[in-house]
mmCIF file of C-alpha atoms and ligand atoms in Angstrom:
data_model
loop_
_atom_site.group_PDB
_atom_site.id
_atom_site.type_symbol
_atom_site.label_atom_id
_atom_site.label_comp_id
_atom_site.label_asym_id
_atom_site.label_seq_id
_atom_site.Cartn_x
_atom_site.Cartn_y
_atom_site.Cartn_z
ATOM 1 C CA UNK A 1 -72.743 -40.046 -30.005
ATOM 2 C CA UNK A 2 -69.711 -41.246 -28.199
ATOM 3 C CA UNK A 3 -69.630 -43.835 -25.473
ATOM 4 C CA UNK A 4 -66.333 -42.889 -24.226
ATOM 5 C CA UNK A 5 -66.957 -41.838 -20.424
ATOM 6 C CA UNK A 6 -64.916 -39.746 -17.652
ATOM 7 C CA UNK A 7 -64.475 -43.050 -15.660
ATOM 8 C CA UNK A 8 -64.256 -45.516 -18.555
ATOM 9 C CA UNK A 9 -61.179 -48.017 -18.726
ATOM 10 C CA UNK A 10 -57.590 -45.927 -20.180
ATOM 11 C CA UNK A 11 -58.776 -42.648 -18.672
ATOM 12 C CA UNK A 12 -55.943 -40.209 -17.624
ATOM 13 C CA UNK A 13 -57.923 -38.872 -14.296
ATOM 14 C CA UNK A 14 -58.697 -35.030 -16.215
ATOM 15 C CA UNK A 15 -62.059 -34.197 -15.972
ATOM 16 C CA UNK A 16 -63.633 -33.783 -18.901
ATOM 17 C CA UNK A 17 -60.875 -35.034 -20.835
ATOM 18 C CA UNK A 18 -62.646 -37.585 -23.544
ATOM 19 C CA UNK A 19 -65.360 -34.820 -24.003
ATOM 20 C CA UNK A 20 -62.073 -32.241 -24.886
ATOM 21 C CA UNK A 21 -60.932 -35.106 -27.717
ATOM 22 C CA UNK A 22 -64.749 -35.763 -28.436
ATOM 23 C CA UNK A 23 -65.418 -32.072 -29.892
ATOM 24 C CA UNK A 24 -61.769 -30.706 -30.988
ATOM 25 C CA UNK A 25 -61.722 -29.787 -34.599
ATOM 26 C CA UNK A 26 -58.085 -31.323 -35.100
ATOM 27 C CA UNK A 27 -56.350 -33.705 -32.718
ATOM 28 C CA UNK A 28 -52.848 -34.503 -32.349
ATOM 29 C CA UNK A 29 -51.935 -37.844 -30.722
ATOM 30 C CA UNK A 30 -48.078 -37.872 -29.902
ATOM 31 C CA UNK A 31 -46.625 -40.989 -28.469
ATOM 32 C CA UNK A 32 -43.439 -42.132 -26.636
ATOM 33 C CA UNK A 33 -42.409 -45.787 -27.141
ATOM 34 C CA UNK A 34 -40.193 -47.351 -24.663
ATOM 35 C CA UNK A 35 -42.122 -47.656 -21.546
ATOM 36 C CA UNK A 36 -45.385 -46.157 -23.523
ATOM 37 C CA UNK A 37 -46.374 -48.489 -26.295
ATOM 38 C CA UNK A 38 -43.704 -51.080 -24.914
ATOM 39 C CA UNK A 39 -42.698 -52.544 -21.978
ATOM 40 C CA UNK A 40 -38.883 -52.641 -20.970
ATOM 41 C CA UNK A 41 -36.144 -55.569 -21.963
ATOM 42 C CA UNK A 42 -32.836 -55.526 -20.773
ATOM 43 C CA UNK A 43 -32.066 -56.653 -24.663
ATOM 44 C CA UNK A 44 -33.455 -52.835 -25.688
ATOM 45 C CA UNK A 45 -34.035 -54.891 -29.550
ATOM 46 C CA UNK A 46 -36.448 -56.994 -27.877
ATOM 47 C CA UNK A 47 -38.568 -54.149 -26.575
ATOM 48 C CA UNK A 48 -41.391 -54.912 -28.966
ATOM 49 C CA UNK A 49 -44.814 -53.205 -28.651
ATOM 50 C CA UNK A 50 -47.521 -55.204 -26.008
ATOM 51 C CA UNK A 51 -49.867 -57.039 -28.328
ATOM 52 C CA UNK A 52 -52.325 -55.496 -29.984
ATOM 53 C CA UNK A 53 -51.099 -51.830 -29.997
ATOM 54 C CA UNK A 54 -49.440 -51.746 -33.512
ATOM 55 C CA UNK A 55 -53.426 -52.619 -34.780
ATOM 56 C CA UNK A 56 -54.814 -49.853 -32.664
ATOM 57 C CA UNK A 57 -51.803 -47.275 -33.716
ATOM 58 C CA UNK A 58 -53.155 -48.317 -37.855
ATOM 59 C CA UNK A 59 -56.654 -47.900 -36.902
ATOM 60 C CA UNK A 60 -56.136 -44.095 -35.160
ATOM 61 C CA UNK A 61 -53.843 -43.085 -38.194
ATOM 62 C CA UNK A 62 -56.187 -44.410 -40.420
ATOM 63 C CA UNK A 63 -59.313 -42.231 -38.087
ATOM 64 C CA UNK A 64 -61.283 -38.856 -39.327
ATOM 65 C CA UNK A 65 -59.289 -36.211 -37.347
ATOM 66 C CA UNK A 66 -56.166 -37.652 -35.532
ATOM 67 C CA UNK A 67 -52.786 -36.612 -36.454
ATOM 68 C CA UNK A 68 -50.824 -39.690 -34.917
ATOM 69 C CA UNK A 69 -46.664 -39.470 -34.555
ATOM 70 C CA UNK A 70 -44.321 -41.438 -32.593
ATOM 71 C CA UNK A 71 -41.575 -39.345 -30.522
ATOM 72 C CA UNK A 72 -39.010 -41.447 -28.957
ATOM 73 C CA UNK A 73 -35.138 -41.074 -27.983
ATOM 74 C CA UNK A 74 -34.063 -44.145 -30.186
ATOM 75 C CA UNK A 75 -32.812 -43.662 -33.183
ATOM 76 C CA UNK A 76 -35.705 -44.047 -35.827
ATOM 77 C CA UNK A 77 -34.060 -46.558 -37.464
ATOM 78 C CA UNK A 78 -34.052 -48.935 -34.228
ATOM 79 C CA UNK A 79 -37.582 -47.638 -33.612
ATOM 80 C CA UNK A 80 -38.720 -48.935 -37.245
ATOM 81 C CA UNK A 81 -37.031 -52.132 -36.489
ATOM 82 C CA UNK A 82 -39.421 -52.812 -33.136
ATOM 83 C CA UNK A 83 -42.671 -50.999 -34.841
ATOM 84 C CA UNK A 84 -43.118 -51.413 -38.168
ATOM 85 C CA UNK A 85 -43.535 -48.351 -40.615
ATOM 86 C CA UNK A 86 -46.551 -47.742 -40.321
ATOM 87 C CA UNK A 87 -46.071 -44.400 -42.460
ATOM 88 C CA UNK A 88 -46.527 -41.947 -39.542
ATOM 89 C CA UNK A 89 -43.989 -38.657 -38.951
ATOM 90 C CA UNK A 90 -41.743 -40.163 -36.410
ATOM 91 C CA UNK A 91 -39.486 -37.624 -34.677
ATOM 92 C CA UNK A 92 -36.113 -39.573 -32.991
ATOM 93 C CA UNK A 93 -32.866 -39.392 -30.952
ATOM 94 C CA UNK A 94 -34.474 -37.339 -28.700
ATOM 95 C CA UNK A 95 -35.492 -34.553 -30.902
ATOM 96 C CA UNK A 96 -32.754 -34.685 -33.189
ATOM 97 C CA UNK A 97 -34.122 -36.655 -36.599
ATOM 98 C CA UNK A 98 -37.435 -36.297 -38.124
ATOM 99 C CA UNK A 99 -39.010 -38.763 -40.535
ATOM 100 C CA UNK A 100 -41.942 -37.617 -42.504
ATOM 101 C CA UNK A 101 -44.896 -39.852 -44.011
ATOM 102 C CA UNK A 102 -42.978 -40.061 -47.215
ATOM 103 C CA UNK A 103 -40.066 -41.661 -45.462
ATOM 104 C CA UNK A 104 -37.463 -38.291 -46.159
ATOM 105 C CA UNK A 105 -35.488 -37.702 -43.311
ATOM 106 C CA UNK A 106 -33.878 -34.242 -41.877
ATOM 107 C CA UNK A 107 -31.606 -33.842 -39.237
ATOM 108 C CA UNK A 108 -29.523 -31.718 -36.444
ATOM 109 C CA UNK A 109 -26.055 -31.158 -37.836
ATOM 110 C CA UNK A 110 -23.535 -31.299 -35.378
ATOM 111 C CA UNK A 111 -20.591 -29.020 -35.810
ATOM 112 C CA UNK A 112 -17.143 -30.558 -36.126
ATOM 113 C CA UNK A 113 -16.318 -29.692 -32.307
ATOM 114 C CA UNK A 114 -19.194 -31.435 -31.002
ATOM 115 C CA UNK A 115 -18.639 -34.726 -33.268
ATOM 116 C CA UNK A 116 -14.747 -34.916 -31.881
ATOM 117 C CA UNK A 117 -16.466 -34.697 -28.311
ATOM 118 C CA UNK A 118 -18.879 -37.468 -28.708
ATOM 119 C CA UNK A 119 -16.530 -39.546 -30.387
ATOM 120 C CA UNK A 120 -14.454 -38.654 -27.365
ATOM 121 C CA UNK A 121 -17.358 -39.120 -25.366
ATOM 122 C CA UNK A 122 -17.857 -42.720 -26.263
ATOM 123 C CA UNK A 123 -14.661 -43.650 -25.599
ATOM 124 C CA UNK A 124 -14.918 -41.923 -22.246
ATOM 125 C CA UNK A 125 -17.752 -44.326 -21.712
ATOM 126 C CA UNK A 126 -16.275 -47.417 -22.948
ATOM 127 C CA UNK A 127 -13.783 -47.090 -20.579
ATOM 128 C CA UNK A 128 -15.812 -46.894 -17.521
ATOM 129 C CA UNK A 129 -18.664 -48.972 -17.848
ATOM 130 C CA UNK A 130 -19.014 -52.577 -18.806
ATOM 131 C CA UNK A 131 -18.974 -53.733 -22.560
ATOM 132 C CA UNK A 132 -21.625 -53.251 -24.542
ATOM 133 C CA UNK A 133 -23.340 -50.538 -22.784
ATOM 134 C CA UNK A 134 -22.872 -47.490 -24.561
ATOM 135 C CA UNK A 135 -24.706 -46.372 -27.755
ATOM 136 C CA UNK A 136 -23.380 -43.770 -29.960
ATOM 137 C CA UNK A 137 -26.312 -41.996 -31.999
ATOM 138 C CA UNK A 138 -26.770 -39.484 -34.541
ATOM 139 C CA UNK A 139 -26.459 -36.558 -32.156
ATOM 140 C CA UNK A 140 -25.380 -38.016 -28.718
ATOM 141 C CA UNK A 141 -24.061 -41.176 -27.148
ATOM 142 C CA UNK A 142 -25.899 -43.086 -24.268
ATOM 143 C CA UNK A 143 -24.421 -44.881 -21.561
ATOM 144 C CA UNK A 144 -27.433 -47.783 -20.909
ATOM 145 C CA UNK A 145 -27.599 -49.686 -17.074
ATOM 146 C CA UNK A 146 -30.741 -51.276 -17.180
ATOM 147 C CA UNK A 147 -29.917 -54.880 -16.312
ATOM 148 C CA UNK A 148 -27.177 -53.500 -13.660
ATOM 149 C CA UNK A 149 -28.350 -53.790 -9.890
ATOM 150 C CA UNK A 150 -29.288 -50.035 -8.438
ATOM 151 C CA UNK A 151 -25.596 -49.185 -6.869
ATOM 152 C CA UNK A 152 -23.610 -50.705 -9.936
ATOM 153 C CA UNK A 153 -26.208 -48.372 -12.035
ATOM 154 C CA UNK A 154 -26.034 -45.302 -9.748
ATOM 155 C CA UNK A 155 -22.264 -45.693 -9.724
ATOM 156 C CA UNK A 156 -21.200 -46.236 -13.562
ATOM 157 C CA UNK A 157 -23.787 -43.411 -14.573
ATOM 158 C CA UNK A 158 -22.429 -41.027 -12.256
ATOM 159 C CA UNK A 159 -18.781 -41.469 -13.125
ATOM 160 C CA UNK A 160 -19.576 -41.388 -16.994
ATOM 161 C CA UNK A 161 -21.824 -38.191 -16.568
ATOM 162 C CA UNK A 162 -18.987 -36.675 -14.466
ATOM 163 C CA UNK A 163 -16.774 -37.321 -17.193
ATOM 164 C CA UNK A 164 -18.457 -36.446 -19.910
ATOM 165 C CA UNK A 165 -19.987 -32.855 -17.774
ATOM 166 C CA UNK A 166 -16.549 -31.648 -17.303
ATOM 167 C CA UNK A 167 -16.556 -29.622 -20.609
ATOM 168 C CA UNK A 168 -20.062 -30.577 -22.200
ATOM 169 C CA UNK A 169 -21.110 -26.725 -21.680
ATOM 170 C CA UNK A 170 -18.443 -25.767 -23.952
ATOM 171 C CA UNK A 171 -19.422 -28.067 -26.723
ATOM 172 C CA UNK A 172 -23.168 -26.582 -26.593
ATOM 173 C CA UNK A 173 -23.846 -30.726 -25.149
ATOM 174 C CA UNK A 174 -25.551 -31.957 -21.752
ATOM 175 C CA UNK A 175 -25.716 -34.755 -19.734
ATOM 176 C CA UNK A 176 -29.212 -35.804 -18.859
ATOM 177 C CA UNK A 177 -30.768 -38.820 -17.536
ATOM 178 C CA UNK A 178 -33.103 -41.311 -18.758
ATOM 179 C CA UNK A 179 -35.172 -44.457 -17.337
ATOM 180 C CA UNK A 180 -32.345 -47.224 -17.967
ATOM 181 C CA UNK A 181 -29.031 -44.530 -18.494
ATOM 182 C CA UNK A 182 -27.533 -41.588 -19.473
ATOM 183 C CA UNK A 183 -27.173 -39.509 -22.172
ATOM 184 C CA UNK A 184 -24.523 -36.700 -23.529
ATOM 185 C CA UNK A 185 -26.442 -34.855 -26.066
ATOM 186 C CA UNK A 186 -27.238 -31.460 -27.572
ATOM 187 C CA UNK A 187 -28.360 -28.670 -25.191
ATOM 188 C CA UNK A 188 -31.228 -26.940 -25.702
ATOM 189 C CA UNK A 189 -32.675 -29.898 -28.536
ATOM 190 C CA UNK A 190 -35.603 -32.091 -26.690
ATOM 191 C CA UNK A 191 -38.819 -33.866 -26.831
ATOM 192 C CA UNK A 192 -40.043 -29.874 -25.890
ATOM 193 C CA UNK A 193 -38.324 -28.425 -28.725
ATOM 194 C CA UNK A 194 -39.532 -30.847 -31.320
ATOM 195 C CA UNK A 195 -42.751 -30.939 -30.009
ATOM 196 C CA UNK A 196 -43.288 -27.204 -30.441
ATOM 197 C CA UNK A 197 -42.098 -27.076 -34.001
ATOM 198 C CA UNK A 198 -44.491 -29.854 -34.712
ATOM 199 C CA UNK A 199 -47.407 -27.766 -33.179
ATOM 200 C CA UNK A 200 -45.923 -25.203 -35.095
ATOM 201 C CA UNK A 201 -47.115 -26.888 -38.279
ATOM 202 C CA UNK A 202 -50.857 -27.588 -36.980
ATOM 203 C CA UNK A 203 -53.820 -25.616 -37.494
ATOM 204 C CA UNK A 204 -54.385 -23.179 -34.465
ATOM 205 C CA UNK A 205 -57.184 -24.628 -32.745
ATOM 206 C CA UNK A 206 -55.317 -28.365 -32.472
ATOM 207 C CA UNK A 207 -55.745 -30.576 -29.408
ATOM 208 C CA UNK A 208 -52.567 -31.670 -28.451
ATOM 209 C CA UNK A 209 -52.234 -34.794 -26.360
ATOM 210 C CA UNK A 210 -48.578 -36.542 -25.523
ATOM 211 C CA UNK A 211 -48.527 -39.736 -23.603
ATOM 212 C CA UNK A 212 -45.096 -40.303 -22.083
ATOM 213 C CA UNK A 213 -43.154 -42.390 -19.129
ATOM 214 C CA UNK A 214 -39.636 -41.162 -18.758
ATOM 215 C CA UNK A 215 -37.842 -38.166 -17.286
ATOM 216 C CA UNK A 216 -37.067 -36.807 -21.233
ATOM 217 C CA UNK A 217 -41.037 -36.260 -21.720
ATOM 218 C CA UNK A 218 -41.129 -34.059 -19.318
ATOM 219 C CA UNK A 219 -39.955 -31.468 -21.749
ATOM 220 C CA UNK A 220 -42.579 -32.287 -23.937
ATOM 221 C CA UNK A 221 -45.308 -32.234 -21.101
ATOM 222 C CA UNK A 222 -43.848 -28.692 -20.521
ATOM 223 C CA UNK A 223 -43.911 -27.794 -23.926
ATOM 224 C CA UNK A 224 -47.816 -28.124 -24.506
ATOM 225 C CA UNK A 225 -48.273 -25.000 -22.498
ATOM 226 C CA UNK A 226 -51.768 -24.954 -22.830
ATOM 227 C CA UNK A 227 -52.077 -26.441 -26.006
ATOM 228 C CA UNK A 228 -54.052 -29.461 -25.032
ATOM 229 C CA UNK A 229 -52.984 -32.360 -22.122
ATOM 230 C CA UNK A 230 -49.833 -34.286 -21.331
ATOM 231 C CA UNK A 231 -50.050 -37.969 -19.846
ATOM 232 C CA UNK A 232 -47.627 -39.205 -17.632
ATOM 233 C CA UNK A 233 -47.444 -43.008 -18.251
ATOM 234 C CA UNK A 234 -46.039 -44.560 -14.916
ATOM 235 C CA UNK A 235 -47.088 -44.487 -11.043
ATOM 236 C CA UNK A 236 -47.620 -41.979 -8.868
ATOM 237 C CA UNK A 237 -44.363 -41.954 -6.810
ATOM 238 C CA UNK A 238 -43.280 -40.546 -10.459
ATOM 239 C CA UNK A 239 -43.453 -36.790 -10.294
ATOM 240 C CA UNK A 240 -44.297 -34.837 -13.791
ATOM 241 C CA UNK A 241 -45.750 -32.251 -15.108
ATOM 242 C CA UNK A 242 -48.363 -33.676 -16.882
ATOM 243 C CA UNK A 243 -51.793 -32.927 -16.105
ATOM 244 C CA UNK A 244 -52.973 -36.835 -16.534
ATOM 245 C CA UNK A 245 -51.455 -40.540 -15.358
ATOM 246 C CA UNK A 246 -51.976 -43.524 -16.813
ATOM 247 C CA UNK A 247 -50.363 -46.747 -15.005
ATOM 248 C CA UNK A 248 -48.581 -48.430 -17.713
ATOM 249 C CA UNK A 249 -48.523 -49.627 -21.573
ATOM 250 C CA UNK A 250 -51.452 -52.153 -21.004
ATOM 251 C CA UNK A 251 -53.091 -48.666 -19.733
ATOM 252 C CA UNK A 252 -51.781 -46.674 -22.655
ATOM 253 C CA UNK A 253 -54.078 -49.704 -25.159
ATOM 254 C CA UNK A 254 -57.316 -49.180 -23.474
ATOM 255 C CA UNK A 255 -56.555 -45.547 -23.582
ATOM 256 C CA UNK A 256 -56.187 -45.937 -27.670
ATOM 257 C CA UNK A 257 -59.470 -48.027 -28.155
ATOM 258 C CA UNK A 258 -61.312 -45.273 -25.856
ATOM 259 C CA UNK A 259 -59.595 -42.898 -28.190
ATOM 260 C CA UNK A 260 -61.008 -44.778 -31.104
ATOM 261 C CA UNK A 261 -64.605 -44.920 -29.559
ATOM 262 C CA UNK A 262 -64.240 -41.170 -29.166
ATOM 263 C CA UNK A 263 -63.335 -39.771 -32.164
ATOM 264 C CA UNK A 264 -65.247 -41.906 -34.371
ATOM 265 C CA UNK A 265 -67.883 -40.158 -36.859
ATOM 266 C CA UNK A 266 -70.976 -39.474 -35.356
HETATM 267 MG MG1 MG B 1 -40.206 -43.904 -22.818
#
Protein backbone atom coordinates (compact mmCIF):
# COMPACT_ATOMS: atom_id res chain seq x y z
CA UNK A 1 0.00 0.00 0.00
CA UNK A 2 1.03 3.56 -0.43
CA UNK A 3 1.72 6.01 2.33
CA UNK A 4 1.41 8.97 0.22
CA UNK A 5 -1.56 11.07 1.86
CA UNK A 6 -3.97 14.06 0.64
CA UNK A 7 -2.21 16.37 3.22
CA UNK A 8 1.30 14.89 3.11
CA UNK A 9 4.38 17.30 2.45
CA UNK A 10 4.63 18.33 -1.82
CA UNK A 11 0.86 18.02 -2.21
CA UNK A 12 -0.69 20.26 -4.98
CA UNK A 13 -4.10 21.05 -2.84
CA UNK A 14 -6.43 18.47 -5.48
CA UNK A 15 -8.32 16.21 -3.64
CA UNK A 16 -7.67 12.99 -4.25
CA UNK A 17 -4.79 13.70 -6.28
CA UNK A 18 -1.95 11.02 -4.95
CA UNK A 19 -4.81 8.36 -4.98
CA UNK A 20 -5.34 9.51 -9.06
CA UNK A 21 -1.24 8.77 -9.52
CA UNK A 22 -1.60 5.79 -6.98
CA UNK A 23 -4.02 3.64 -9.37
CA UNK A 24 -3.35 5.09 -13.09
CA UNK A 25 -2.23 2.39 -15.40
CA UNK A 26 0.43 4.77 -17.14
CA UNK A 27 1.69 8.07 -15.76
CA UNK A 28 3.28 10.85 -17.42
CA UNK A 29 5.41 13.22 -15.30
CA UNK A 30 6.27 16.43 -17.43
CA UNK A 31 8.50 18.99 -15.89
CA UNK A 32 9.51 22.66 -16.44
CA UNK A 33 13.02 23.65 -15.25
CA UNK A 34 13.73 27.20 -14.60
CA UNK A 35 11.75 28.16 -11.65
CA UNK A 36 10.50 24.27 -11.33
CA UNK A 37 13.44 22.04 -10.67
CA UNK A 38 15.68 25.30 -10.26
CA UNK A 39 15.67 28.33 -8.66
CA UNK A 40 16.48 31.66 -10.62
CA UNK A 41 20.22 33.33 -11.21
CA UNK A 42 20.66 36.41 -12.84
CA UNK A 43 23.79 34.36 -14.57
CA UNK A 44 20.81 32.01 -16.36
CA UNK A 45 24.23 29.23 -16.65
CA UNK A 46 24.26 29.16 -13.04
CA UNK A 47 20.64 28.14 -12.66
CA UNK A 48 21.55 24.66 -11.52
CA UNK A 49 18.91 22.26 -10.10
CA UNK A 50 18.27 22.66 -5.89
CA UNK A 51 20.15 19.74 -4.41
CA UNK A 52 18.96 16.62 -4.48
CA UNK A 53 16.45 16.79 -7.41
CA UNK A 54 18.71 15.39 -10.25
CA UNK A 55 18.75 11.94 -7.74
CA UNK A 56 15.02 12.02 -7.40
CA UNK A 57 14.48 12.85 -11.38
CA UNK A 58 16.98 9.17 -11.89
CA UNK A 59 15.02 7.40 -9.37
CA UNK A 60 11.27 8.32 -11.07
CA UNK A 61 12.76 7.53 -14.62
CA UNK A 62 14.18 4.59 -13.39
CA UNK A 63 10.24 3.75 -11.47
CA UNK A 64 7.54 0.93 -12.72
CA UNK A 65 5.08 3.22 -14.61
CA UNK A 66 6.32 6.89 -14.95
CA UNK A 67 7.07 8.34 -18.22
CA UNK A 68 9.38 11.32 -16.99
CA UNK A 69 10.37 14.36 -19.68
CA UNK A 70 11.71 17.70 -19.14
CA UNK A 71 9.88 20.67 -21.15
CA UNK A 72 11.60 23.90 -20.87
CA UNK A 73 12.07 27.15 -23.16
CA UNK A 74 15.99 26.86 -23.16
CA UNK A 75 17.54 25.48 -25.70
CA UNK A 76 18.25 21.70 -24.85
CA UNK A 77 21.62 22.10 -25.27
CA UNK A 78 21.86 24.83 -22.34
CA UNK A 79 19.36 22.65 -20.47
CA UNK A 80 21.88 19.51 -20.73
CA UNK A 81 24.59 21.77 -19.63
CA UNK A 82 22.64 22.65 -16.04
CA UNK A 83 21.00 18.91 -15.78
CA UNK A 84 22.88 16.31 -16.85
CA UNK A 85 21.55 13.74 -19.53
CA UNK A 86 19.93 11.79 -17.75
CA UNK A 87 18.52 10.00 -21.03
CA UNK A 88 14.93 11.34 -20.74
CA UNK A 89 12.84 12.90 -24.03
CA UNK A 90 13.48 16.50 -23.41
CA UNK A 91 11.31 18.82 -25.53
CA UNK A 92 13.11 22.65 -25.81
CA UNK A 93 12.98 26.28 -27.06
CA UNK A 94 9.68 26.43 -26.10
CA UNK A 95 8.25 23.67 -28.11
CA UNK A 96 10.41 23.93 -30.94
CA UNK A 97 13.27 20.92 -30.54
CA UNK A 98 12.68 17.52 -29.31
CA UNK A 99 15.36 15.17 -28.01
CA UNK A 100 14.49 11.57 -27.69
CA UNK A 101 16.07 8.89 -25.19
CA UNK A 102 18.50 7.95 -27.87
CA UNK A 103 19.83 11.45 -28.02
CA UNK A 104 18.35 12.13 -32.01
CA UNK A 105 17.08 15.39 -32.28
CA UNK A 106 14.12 16.89 -34.65
CA UNK A 107 13.19 20.25 -35.10
CA UNK A 108 10.76 23.27 -36.35
CA UNK A 109 12.16 24.54 -39.63
CA UNK A 110 11.84 28.02 -40.02
CA UNK A 111 11.21 29.31 -43.48
CA UNK A 112 13.72 31.70 -45.01
CA UNK A 113 11.35 34.83 -44.21
CA UNK A 114 11.14 34.11 -40.68
CA UNK A 115 15.09 33.46 -40.23
CA UNK A 116 15.81 37.12 -42.01
CA UNK A 117 13.26 38.46 -39.29
CA UNK A 118 14.88 37.03 -36.29
CA UNK A 119 18.15 37.80 -37.44
CA UNK A 120 16.58 41.20 -37.87
CA UNK A 121 14.99 40.74 -34.72
CA UNK A 122 18.15 40.40 -32.74
CA UNK A 123 19.59 43.21 -33.99
CA UNK A 124 16.43 45.12 -33.20
CA UNK A 125 17.14 44.00 -29.69
CA UNK A 126 20.72 44.67 -29.47
CA UNK A 127 20.06 47.99 -30.15
CA UNK A 128 17.69 48.76 -27.46
CA UNK A 129 18.58 46.96 -24.54
CA UNK A 130 21.82 46.68 -22.68
CA UNK A 131 24.67 44.23 -23.85
CA UNK A 132 24.43 40.94 -23.34
CA UNK A 133 20.81 40.54 -22.94
CA UNK A 134 19.44 39.05 -25.87
CA UNK A 135 19.58 35.33 -26.85
CA UNK A 136 19.06 34.20 -30.29
CA UNK A 137 17.73 30.44 -30.37
CA UNK A 138 16.88 27.88 -32.75
CA UNK A 139 13.43 29.27 -33.50
CA UNK A 140 13.19 32.71 -31.70
CA UNK A 141 15.34 35.28 -29.98
CA UNK A 142 14.80 36.43 -26.28
CA UNK A 143 15.33 39.68 -24.91
CA UNK A 144 16.32 38.61 -20.93
CA UNK A 145 15.83 41.57 -17.87
CA UNK A 146 16.13 39.64 -14.94
CA UNK A 147 18.82 41.46 -12.98
CA UNK A 148 17.27 44.96 -14.30
CA UNK A 149 15.20 46.91 -11.54
CA UNK A 150 11.16 46.64 -12.39
CA UNK A 151 10.89 50.11 -14.56
CA UNK A 152 14.31 49.54 -16.46
CA UNK A 153 12.67 45.87 -17.12
CA UNK A 154 9.12 47.07 -17.90
CA UNK A 155 10.65 49.72 -20.14
CA UNK A 156 13.39 47.80 -22.38
CA UNK A 157 10.81 44.83 -22.80
CA UNK A 158 8.17 46.98 -23.96
CA UNK A 159 10.16 48.91 -26.52
CA UNK A 160 11.80 45.60 -27.91
CA UNK A 161 8.31 43.81 -28.08
CA UNK A 162 6.96 46.97 -29.80
CA UNK A 163 9.58 46.64 -32.20
CA UNK A 164 9.72 43.41 -32.91
CA UNK A 165 5.27 43.25 -32.95
CA UNK A 166 5.19 45.71 -35.68
CA UNK A 167 5.26 42.99 -38.45
CA UNK A 168 5.69 39.64 -36.36
CA UNK A 169 2.01 38.62 -37.64
CA UNK A 170 3.28 38.64 -41.05
CA UNK A 171 6.20 36.41 -40.41
CA UNK A 172 3.73 33.70 -38.74
CA UNK A 173 6.07 35.00 -35.21
CA UNK A 174 4.77 36.48 -31.73
CA UNK A 175 5.91 38.30 -29.03
CA UNK A 176 5.16 36.74 -25.70
CA UNK A 177 6.38 37.16 -22.30
CA UNK A 178 8.22 35.15 -19.91
CA UNK A 179 9.33 35.31 -16.04
CA UNK A 180 12.78 37.27 -16.61
CA UNK A 181 11.98 38.67 -20.60
CA UNK A 182 10.63 38.47 -23.76
CA UNK A 183 10.46 36.42 -26.50
CA UNK A 184 9.78 36.76 -30.52
CA UNK A 185 8.98 33.32 -31.55
CA UNK A 186 6.78 31.10 -33.72
CA UNK A 187 2.98 31.54 -33.45
CA UNK A 188 0.93 28.92 -32.81
CA UNK A 189 4.26 26.45 -31.51
CA UNK A 190 4.11 26.16 -27.43
CA UNK A 191 4.54 24.20 -24.35
CA UNK A 192 0.48 23.33 -25.40
CA UNK A 193 1.33 22.22 -28.74
CA UNK A 194 4.19 19.98 -27.80
CA UNK A 195 2.54 18.74 -24.99
CA UNK A 196 -0.39 17.41 -27.01
CA UNK A 197 1.71 15.66 -29.58
CA UNK A 198 3.51 14.02 -26.75
CA UNK A 199 0.11 12.76 -25.30
CA UNK A 200 -0.47 11.95 -28.68
CA UNK A 201 2.11 9.17 -28.46
CA UNK A 202 0.78 7.68 -24.97
CA UNK A 203 -1.50 4.95 -24.41
CA UNK A 204 -5.16 6.29 -23.98
CA UNK A 205 -5.80 5.88 -20.47
CA UNK A 206 -2.36 8.00 -19.41
CA UNK A 207 -2.29 10.29 -16.37
CA UNK A 208 -0.87 13.32 -17.36
CA UNK A 209 0.66 15.59 -14.77
CA UNK A 210 2.82 18.98 -15.76
CA UNK A 211 4.40 20.95 -13.02
CA UNK A 212 5.20 24.46 -14.21
CA UNK A 213 5.99 28.25 -12.86
CA UNK A 214 5.97 30.69 -15.70
CA UNK A 215 3.42 32.42 -17.90
CA UNK A 216 4.60 29.89 -21.10
CA UNK A 217 3.12 26.76 -19.04
CA UNK A 218 0.11 28.01 -19.10
CA UNK A 219 -0.33 26.62 -22.54
CA UNK A 220 0.58 23.42 -21.40
CA UNK A 221 -1.80 23.58 -18.26
CA UNK A 222 -4.44 24.36 -20.99
CA UNK A 223 -3.44 21.73 -23.11
CA UNK A 224 -4.15 18.73 -20.64
CA UNK A 225 -7.81 19.29 -21.17
CA UNK A 226 -8.82 16.68 -19.06
CA UNK A 227 -6.12 14.47 -19.53
CA UNK A 228 -4.86 14.36 -16.01
CA UNK A 229 -3.68 17.67 -13.64
CA UNK A 230 -1.52 20.71 -14.21
CA UNK A 231 0.58 22.28 -11.22
CA UNK A 232 1.23 25.72 -11.03
CA UNK A 233 4.63 26.07 -9.25
CA UNK A 234 4.63 29.68 -7.67
CA UNK A 235 2.26 31.71 -5.15
CA UNK A 236 -1.02 32.46 -5.20
CA UNK A 237 -1.03 36.13 -6.37
CA UNK A 238 0.06 34.02 -9.65
CA UNK A 239 -3.07 33.35 -11.63
CA UNK A 240 -3.12 29.94 -13.90
CA UNK A 241 -4.98 27.56 -15.07
CA UNK A 242 -3.79 24.77 -13.39
CA UNK A 243 -5.91 22.86 -11.19
CA UNK A 244 -2.96 22.45 -8.36
CA UNK A 245 -0.11 24.98 -6.65
CA UNK A 246 2.83 24.11 -5.28
CA UNK A 247 5.00 27.07 -3.60
CA UNK A 248 8.31 26.65 -5.11
CA UNK A 249 11.24 24.15 -6.32
CA UNK A 250 12.01 23.01 -2.66
CA UNK A 251 8.05 22.19 -2.98
CA UNK A 252 8.38 20.64 -6.41
CA UNK A 253 11.32 17.84 -4.35
CA UNK A 254 8.98 16.75 -1.71
CA UNK A 255 6.39 16.54 -4.36
CA UNK A 256 8.91 13.95 -6.35
CA UNK A 257 9.75 11.74 -3.22
CA UNK A 258 5.78 11.64 -2.49
CA UNK A 259 5.64 10.72 -6.12
CA UNK A 260 8.16 8.02 -5.51
CA UNK A 261 6.31 6.71 -2.32
CA UNK A 262 3.24 6.57 -4.54
CA UNK A 263 3.95 4.80 -7.39
CA UNK A 264 6.15 2.31 -5.96
CA UNK A 265 5.17 -1.56 -6.44
CA UNK A 266 2.85 -2.71 -4.08
MG1 LIG B 1 10.04 27.89 -15.70
Amino acid sequence: MTDAKDNESGHPGIHGFWDDVRTAPHRCLVLDYDGTLAGFHVDRMRAFPIPGVVDLLERVRDSEGTSLSIMTGRPISELLELLGDLGIPICGSQGTEFRAVDGTIRTHELSDKQEERLRRAEREANDLAREGRVERKLASVALHTRGLDADAARREEAAVCKAWSEDAFEYGLECRSFKGGVELRLAGVDKGTALSWTLEGAPENTLCVYLGDDLTDEDAFRAIDGRGYGIKVGGPEEPTAARGRLADPHAVKEFLETWLRATKAE
